[in-house]
Tab-separated table of C-alpha atoms in Angstrom:
chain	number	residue	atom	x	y	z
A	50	UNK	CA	-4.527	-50.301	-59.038
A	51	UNK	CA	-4.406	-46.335	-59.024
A	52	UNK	CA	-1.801	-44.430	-60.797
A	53	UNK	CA	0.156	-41.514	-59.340
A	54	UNK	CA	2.195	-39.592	-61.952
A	55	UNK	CA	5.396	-37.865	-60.660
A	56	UNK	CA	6.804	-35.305	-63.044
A	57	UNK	CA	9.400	-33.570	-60.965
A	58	UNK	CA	12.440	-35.250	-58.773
A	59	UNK	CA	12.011	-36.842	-55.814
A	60	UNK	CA	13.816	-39.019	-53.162
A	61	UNK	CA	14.011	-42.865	-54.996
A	62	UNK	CA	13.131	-44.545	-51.668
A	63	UNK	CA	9.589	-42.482	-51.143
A	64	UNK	CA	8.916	-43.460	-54.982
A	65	UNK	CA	9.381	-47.324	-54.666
A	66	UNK	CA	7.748	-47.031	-51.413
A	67	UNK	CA	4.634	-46.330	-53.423
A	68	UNK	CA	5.529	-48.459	-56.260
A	69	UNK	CA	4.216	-51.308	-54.105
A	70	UNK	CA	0.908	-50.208	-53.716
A	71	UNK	CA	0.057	-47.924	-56.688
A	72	UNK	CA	0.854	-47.743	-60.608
A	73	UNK	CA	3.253	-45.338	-60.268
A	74	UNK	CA	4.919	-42.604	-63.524
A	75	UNK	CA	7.753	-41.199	-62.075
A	76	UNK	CA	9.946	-38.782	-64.938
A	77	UNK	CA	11.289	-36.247	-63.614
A	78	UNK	CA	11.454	-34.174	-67.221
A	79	UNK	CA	7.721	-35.202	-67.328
A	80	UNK	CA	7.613	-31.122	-66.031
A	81	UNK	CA	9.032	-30.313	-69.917
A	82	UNK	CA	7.198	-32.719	-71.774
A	83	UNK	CA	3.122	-31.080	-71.457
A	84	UNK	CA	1.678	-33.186	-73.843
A	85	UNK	CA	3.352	-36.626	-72.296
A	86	UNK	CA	2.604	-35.463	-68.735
A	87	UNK	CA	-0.943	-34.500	-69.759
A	88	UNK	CA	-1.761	-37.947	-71.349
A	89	UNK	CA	-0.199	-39.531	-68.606
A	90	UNK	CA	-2.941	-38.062	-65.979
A	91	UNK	CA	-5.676	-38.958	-68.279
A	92	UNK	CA	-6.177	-42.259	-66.476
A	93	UNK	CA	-4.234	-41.198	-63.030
A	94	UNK	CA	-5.483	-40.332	-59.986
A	95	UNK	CA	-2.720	-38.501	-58.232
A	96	UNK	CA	0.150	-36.044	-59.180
A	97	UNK	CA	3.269	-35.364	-57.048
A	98	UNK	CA	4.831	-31.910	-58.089
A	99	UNK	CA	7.597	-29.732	-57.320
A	100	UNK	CA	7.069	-25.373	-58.034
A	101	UNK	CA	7.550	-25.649	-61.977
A	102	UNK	CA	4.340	-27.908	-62.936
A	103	UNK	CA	1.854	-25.494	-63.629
A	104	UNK	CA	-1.812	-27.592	-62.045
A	105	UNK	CA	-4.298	-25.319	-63.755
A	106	UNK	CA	-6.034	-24.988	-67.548
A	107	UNK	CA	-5.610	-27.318	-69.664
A	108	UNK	CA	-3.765	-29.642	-67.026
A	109	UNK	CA	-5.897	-30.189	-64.936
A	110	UNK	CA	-8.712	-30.706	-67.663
A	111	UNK	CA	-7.032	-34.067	-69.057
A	112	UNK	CA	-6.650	-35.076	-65.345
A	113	UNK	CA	-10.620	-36.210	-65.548
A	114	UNK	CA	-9.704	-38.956	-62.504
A	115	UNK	CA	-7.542	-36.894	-60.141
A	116	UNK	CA	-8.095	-36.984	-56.285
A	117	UNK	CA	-5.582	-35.555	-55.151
A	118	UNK	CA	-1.969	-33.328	-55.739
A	119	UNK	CA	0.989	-33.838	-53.880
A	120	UNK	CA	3.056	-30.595	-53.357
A	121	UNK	CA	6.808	-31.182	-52.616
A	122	UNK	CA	6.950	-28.305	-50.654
A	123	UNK	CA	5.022	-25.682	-49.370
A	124	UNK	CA	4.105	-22.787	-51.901
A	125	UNK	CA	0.491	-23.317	-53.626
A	126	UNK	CA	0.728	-20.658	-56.017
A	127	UNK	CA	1.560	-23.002	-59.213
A	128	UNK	CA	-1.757	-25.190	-58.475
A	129	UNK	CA	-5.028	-23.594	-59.260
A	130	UNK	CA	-6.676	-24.012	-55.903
A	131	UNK	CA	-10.079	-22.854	-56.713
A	132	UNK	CA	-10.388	-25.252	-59.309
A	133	UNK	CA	-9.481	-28.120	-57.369
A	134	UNK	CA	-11.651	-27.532	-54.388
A	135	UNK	CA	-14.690	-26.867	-56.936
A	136	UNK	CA	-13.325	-30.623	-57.826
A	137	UNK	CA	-13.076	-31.924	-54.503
A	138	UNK	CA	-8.908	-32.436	-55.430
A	139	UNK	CA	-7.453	-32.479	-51.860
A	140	UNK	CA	-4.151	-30.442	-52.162
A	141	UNK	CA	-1.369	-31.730	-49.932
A	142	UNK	CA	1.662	-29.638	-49.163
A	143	UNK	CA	4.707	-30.732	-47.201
A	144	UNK	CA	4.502	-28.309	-44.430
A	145	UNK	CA	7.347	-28.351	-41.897
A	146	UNK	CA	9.619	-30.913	-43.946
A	147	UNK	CA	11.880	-28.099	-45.566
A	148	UNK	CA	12.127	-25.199	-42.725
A	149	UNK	CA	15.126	-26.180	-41.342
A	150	UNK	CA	17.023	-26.171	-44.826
A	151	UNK	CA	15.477	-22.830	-45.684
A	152	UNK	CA	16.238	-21.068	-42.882
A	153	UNK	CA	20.291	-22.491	-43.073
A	154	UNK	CA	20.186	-21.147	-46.754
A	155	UNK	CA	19.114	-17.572	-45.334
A	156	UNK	CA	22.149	-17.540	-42.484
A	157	UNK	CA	24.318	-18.640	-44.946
A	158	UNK	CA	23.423	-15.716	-47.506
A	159	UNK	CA	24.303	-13.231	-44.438
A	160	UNK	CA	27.326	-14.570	-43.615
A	161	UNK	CA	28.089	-14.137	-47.299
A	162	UNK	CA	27.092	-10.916	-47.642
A	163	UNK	CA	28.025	-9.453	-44.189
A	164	UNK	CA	31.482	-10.797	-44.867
A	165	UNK	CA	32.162	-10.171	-48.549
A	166	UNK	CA	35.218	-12.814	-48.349
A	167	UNK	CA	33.708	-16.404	-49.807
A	168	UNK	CA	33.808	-15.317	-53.711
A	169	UNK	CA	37.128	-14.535	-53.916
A	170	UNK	CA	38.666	-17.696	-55.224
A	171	UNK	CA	39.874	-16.577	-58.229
A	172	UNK	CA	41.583	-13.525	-57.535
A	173	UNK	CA	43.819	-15.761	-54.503
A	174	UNK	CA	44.329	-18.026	-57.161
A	175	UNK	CA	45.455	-14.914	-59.524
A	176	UNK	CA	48.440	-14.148	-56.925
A	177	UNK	CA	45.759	-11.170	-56.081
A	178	UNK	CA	45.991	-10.739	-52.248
A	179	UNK	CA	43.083	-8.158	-51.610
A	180	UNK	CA	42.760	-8.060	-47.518
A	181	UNK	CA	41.569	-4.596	-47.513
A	182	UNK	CA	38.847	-4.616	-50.147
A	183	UNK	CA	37.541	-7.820	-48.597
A	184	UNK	CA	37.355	-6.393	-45.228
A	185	UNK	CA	33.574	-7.498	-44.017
A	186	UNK	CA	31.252	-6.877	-41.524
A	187	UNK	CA	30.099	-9.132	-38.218
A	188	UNK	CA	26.352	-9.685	-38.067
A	189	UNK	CA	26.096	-9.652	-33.782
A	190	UNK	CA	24.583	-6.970	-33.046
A	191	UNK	CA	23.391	-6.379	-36.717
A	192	UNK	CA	19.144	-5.843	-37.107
A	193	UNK	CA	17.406	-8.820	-39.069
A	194	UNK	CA	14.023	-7.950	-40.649
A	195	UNK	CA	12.061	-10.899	-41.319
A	196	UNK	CA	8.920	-10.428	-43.717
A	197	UNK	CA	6.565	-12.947	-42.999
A	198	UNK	CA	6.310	-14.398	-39.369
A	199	UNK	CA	5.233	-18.214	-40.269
A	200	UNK	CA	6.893	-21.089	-39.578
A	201	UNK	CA	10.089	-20.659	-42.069
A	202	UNK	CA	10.637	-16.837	-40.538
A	203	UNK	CA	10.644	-18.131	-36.928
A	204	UNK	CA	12.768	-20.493	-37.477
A	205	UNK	CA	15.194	-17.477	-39.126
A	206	UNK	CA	14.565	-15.674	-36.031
A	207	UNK	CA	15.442	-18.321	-33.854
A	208	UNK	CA	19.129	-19.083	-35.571
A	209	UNK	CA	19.820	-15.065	-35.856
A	210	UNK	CA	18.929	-14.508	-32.134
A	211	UNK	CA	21.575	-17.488	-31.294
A	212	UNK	CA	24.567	-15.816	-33.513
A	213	UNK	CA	23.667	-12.449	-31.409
A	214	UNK	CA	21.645	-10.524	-34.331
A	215	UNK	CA	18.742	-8.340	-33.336
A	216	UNK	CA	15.809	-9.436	-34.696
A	217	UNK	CA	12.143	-7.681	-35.397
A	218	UNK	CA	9.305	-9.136	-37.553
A	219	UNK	CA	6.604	-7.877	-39.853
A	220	UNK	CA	3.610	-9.983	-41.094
A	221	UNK	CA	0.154	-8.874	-42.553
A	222	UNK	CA	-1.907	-10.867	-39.912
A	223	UNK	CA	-0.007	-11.414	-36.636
A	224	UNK	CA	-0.406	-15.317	-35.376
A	225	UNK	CA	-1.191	-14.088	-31.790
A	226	UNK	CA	0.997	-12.639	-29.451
A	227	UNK	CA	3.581	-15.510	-29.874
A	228	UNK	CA	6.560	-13.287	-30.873
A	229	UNK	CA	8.147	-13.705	-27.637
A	230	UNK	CA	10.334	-10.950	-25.793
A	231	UNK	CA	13.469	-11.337	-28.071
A	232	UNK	CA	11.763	-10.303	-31.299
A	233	UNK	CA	10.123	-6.802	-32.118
A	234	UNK	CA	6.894	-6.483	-33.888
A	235	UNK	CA	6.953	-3.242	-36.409
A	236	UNK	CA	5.216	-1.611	-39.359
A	237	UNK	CA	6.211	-2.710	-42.740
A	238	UNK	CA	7.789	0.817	-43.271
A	239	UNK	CA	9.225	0.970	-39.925
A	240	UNK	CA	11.148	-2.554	-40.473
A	241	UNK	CA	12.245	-1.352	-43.640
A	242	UNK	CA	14.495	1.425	-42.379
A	243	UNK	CA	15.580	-0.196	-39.520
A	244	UNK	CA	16.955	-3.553	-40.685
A	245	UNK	CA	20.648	-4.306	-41.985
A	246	UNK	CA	18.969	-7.456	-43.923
A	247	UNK	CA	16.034	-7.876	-45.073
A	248	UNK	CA	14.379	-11.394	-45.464
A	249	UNK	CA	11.336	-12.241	-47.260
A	250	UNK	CA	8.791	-15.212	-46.208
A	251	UNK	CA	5.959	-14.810	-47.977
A	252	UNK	CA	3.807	-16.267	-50.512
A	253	UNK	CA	3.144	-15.007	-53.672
A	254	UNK	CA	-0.232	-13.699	-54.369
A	255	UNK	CA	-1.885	-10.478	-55.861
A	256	UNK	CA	-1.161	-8.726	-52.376
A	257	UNK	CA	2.820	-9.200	-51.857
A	258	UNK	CA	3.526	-9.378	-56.088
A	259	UNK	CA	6.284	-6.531	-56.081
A	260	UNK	CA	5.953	-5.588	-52.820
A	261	UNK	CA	9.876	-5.051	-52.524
A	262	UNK	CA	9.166	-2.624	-55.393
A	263	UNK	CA	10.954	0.888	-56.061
A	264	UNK	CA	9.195	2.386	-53.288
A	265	UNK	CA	9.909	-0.288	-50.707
A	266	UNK	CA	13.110	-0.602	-51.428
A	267	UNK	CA	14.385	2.964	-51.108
A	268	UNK	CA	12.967	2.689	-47.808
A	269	UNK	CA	15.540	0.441	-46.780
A	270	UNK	CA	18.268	1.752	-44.684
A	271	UNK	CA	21.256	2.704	-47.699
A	272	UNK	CA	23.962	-0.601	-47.949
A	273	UNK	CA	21.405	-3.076	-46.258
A	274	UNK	CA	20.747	-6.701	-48.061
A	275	UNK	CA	17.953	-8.086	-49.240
A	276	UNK	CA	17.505	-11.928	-49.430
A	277	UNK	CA	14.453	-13.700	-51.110
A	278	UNK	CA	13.490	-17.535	-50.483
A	279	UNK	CA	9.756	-16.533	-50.916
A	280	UNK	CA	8.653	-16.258	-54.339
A	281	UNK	CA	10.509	-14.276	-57.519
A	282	UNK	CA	7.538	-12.398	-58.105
A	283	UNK	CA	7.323	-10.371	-54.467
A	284	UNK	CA	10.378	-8.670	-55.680
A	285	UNK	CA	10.441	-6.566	-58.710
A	286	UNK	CA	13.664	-7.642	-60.184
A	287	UNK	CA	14.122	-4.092	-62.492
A	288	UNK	CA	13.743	-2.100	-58.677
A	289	UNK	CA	16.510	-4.264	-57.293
A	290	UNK	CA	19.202	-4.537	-60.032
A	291	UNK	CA	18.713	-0.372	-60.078
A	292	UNK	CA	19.360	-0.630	-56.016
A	293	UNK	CA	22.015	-2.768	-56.681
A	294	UNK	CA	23.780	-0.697	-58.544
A	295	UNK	CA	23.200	2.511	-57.452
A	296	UNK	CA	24.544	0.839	-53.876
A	297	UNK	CA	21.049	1.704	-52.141
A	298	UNK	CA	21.417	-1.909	-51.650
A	299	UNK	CA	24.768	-3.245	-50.233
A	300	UNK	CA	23.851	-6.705	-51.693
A	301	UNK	CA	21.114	-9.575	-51.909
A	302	UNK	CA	20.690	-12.650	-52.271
A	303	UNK	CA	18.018	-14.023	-54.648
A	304	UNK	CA	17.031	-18.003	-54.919
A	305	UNK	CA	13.866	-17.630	-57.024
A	306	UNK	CA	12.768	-15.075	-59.754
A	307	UNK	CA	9.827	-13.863	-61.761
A	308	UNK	CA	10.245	-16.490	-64.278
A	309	UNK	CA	11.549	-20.025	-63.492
A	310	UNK	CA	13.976	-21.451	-64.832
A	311	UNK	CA	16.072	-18.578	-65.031
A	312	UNK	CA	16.770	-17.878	-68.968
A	313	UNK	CA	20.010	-16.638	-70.079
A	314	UNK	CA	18.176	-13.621	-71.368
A	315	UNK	CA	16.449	-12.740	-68.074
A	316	UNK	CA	19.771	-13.550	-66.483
A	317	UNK	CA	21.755	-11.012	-68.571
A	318	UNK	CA	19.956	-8.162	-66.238
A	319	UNK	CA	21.897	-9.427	-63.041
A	320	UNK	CA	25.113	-10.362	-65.425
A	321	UNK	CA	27.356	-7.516	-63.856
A	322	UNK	CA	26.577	-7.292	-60.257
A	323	UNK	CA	29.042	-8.592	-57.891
A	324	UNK	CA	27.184	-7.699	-54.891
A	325	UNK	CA	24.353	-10.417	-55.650
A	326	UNK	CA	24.016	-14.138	-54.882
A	327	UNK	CA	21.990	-16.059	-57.703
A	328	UNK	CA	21.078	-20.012	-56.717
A	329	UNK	CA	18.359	-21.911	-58.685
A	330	UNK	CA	15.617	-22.135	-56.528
A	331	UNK	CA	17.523	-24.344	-54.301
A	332	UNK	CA	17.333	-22.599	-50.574
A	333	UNK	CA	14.598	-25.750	-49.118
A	334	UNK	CA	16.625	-28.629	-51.020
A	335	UNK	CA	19.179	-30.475	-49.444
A	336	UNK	CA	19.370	-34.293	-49.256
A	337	UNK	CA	18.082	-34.118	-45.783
A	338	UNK	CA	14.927	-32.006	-46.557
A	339	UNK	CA	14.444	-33.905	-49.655
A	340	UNK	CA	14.110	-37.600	-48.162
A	341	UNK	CA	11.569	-35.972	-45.437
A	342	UNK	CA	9.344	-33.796	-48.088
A	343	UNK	CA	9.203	-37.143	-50.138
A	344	UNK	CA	8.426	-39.361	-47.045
A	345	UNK	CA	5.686	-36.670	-45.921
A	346	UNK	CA	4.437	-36.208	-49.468
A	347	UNK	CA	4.395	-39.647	-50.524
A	348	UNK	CA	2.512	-40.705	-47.146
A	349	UNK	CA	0.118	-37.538	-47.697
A	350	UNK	CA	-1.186	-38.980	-51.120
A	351	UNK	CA	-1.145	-42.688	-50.113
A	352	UNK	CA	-3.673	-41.705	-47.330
A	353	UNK	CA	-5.500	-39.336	-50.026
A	354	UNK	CA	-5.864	-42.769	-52.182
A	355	UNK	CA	-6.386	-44.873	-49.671
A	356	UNK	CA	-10.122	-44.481	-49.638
């Protein structure tokens, strides 16, 4: 029988689904444990990841019999592509399975920040009653920038237009002339200063690394938001804890960083800003979204090995 090896969580009904067909590792702290996880896919044939396992080096090396690598998700930039195709690996990711939860987890962060009154727990708790300072803002009629017009951003578009936001779009290669008359194409620049809220939907590579940098982001109208479900890297984290506090930015709401997991070193940077949401990468995972990326994933490689 072939082996799959699954070192990162994933729904238990999508791995026993393949249990009765394949030899399959599934250890979720596999993702910790390199030297387990690499002798492990010495004699498999398929690997299901998440964003943390690093396919590339010395990896993919000891995986001598791989066919193929499941992504549980969408973003490609932990798995060395070019070495898999020069290996004939087929590379599968989930496309479409986690949208919906994505684009919930970016309305949600501008309610939050729009309205400034879901943190304040403690202080009503305290006998604090502070009305005034907690006195938000409503997001109809509010501008929406959306960075990146695939299938994550127009699904953002779509929910904003409903709630009454304006809504314009920048991406570096326009899919047609499929924005539709509700959303405005513009410039990167132009976006920049005209948009309350940012929101980036992009994937990492050496193009859009930093490209919410210094510059970028002082070209942001003063008090707008910035929210990032992309990748850590396209935002220079330095640039936006300076914005932050300097209130060029009125707040932001960041679900992935530069370096994953989140240490409490790199952490101590964002330690006193109130004005910023911090989730572990967490914005396409619900329990919905993770029973269909493990049904799609799980039928993508038993396909792959089917041959």
């Amino acid at each position: 029988m072939k082996k799959i090896v699954i070192c990162e969580f994933m729904d238990q009904a999508a791995v026993d689904g393949l249990k009765r067909d394949f030899i399959v590792v599934y250890d979720p702290a596999l993702v910790d444990q390199p030297d387990l996880l690499s002798a492990e896919l010495e004699t498999a044939q398929a690997i299901i990841v998440r964003n943390r396992t690093q396919v590339r080096g010395d990896l993919l090396t000891c995986a001598k019999r791989l066919k193929a690598v499941g992504r549980l998700g969408v973003g490609l930039d932990n798995i060395d592509m070019a070495a898999c195709r020069s290996r004939q690996i087929e590379v599968f990711p989930a496309h479409g399975a986690n949208d919906a939860a994505v684009a919930e987890y970016v309305i949600s962060s501008i309610f939050i920040l729009f309205r400034r009154a879901f943190q304040s727990g403690p202080e009503m708790a305290a006998g604090q009653w502070p009305r005034t300072a907690l006195m938000g803002n409503e997001i109809a009629g509010k501008v929406l920038g959306v960075i990146g017009y695939g299938a994550i951003g127009r699904k953002v578009c779509k929910m904003a237009r409903a709630m009454g936001m304006k809504v314009a779009a920048y991406h570096p290669r326009w899919p047609g002339n499929d924005l539709g008359q509700e959303i405005e194409a513009m410039g990167f620049n132009e976006l920049l200063a005209t948009a309350d809220v940012i929101s980036l939907h992009v994937p990492l590579t050496k193009h859009t690394r930093h490209l919410m940098d210094t510059k970028a982001i002082a070209g942001m109208k003063k008090g707008a938001f910035l929210i990032n479900t992309a990748r850590g890297g396209v935002v220079d984290e330095k640039a936006l804890v300076k914005a932050l506090e300097s209130g060029q930015l009125g707040g932001a709401a960041m679900d992935v960083f530069e370096d994953e997991p989140l240490t409490a070193a790199r952490g101590q940077q964002f330690k006193t800003l109130s004005n910023l949401i911090l989730t572990p990468h967490i914005a396409g995972v619900t329990m919905e979204s993770n029973i269909r990326v493990s049904a799609v994933t799980a039928e993508n490689i038993r396909r792959a090995l089917a041959g």
